[in-house]
Structures are given as C-alpha cells and as structure tokens.
GROMACS .gro file of C-alpha atoms in nm:
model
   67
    1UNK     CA    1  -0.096  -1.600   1.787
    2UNK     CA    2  -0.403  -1.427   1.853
    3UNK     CA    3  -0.224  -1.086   1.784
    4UNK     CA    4  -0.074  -1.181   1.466
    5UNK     CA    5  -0.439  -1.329   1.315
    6UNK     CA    6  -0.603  -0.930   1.461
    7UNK     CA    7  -0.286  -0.758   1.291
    8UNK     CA    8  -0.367  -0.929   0.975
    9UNK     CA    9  -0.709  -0.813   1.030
   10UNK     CA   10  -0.631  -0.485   1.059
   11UNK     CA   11  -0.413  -0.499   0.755
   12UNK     CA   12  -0.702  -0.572   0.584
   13UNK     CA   13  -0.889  -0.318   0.657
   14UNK     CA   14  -0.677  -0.062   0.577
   15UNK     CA   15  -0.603  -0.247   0.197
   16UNK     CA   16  -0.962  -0.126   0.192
   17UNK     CA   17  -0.922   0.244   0.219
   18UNK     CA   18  -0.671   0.203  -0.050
   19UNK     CA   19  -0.916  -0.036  -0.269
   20UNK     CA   20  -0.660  -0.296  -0.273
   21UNK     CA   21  -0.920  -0.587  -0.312
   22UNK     CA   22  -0.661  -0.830  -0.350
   23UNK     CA   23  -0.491  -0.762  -0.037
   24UNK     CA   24  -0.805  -0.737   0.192
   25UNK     CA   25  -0.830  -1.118   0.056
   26UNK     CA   26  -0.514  -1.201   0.114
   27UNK     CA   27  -0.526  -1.045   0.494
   28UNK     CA   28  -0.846  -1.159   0.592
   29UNK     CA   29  -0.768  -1.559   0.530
   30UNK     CA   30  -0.425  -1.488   0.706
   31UNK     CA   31  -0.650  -1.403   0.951
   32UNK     CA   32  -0.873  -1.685   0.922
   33UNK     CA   33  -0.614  -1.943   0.912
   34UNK     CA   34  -0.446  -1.797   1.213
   35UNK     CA   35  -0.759  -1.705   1.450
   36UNK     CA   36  -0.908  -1.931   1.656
   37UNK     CA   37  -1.282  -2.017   1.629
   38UNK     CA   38  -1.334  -1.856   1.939
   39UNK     CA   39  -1.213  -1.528   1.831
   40UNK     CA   40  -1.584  -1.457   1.662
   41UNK     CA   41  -1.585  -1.071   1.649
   42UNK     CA   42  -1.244  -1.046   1.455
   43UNK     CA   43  -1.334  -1.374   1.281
   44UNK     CA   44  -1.660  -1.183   1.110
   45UNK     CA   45  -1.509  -0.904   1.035
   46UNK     CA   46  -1.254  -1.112   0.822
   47UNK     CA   47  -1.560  -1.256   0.635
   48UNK     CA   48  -1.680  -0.922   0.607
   49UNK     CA   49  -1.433  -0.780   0.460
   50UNK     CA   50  -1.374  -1.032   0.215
   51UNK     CA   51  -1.732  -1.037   0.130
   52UNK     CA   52  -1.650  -0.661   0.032
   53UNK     CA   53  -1.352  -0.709  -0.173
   54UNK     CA   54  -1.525  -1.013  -0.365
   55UNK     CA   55  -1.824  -0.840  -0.458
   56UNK     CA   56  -1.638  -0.502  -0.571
   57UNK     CA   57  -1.448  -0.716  -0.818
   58UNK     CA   58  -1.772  -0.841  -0.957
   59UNK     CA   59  -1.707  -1.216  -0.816
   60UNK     CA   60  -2.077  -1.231  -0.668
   61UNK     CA   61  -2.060  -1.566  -0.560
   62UNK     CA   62  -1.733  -1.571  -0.414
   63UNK     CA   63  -1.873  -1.263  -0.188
   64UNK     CA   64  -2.208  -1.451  -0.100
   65UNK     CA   65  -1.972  -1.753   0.015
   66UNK     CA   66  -1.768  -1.520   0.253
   67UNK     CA   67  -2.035  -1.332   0.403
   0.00000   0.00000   0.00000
C-alpha cells in the first residue's frame, strides 16, 4: 500500500515537468488518500506539489490550503 500511495507520488511529479496541473492534483490526493500519516516525507511532498499546481492555475487559496 505504501508503494502504490509513493508511485502516485511520483506520478505527480512528473505531470509537473509536463505542466499537467490537473494531474499533479489528481496524483497527489491518490497519494494522500492512500499514504499513511506516518509516511510524512512523501506525505509533504504531495501537499507540495499540489500547492504548486493550485497556485499556477491562479486558485490562490486552494494552494495556501495545500501547502
């Protein structure tokens, strides 16, 4: 389970490099949903990224929210 929420994570990321801001969304809360509270390094980098992808659509406070 752990796997499959870092995958998704790593999906993410790489929506990123092709500006996909939808998909970094969609990735990181597969992530979030799957991860386990413990899991706090992959966890925040979900957050992160969705921060990212929020605020490059213009949705400010969605992006404060997530990061």
């Amino acid at each position: 389970k752990i796997l499959v929420g870092r995958v998704a994570i790593i999906r993410s990321f790489l929506a990123s490099y092709n500006g996909d801001a939808p998909g970094i969304i969609s990735y990181a809360r597969q992530a979030l949903e799957i991860l386990p509270h413990q899991e706090l390094e992959w966890r925040s980098g979900a957050y992160l990224a969705m921060g990212g992808a929020y605020a490059s659509m213009g949705q400010m406070e969605s992006a404060r929210e997530a990061r």
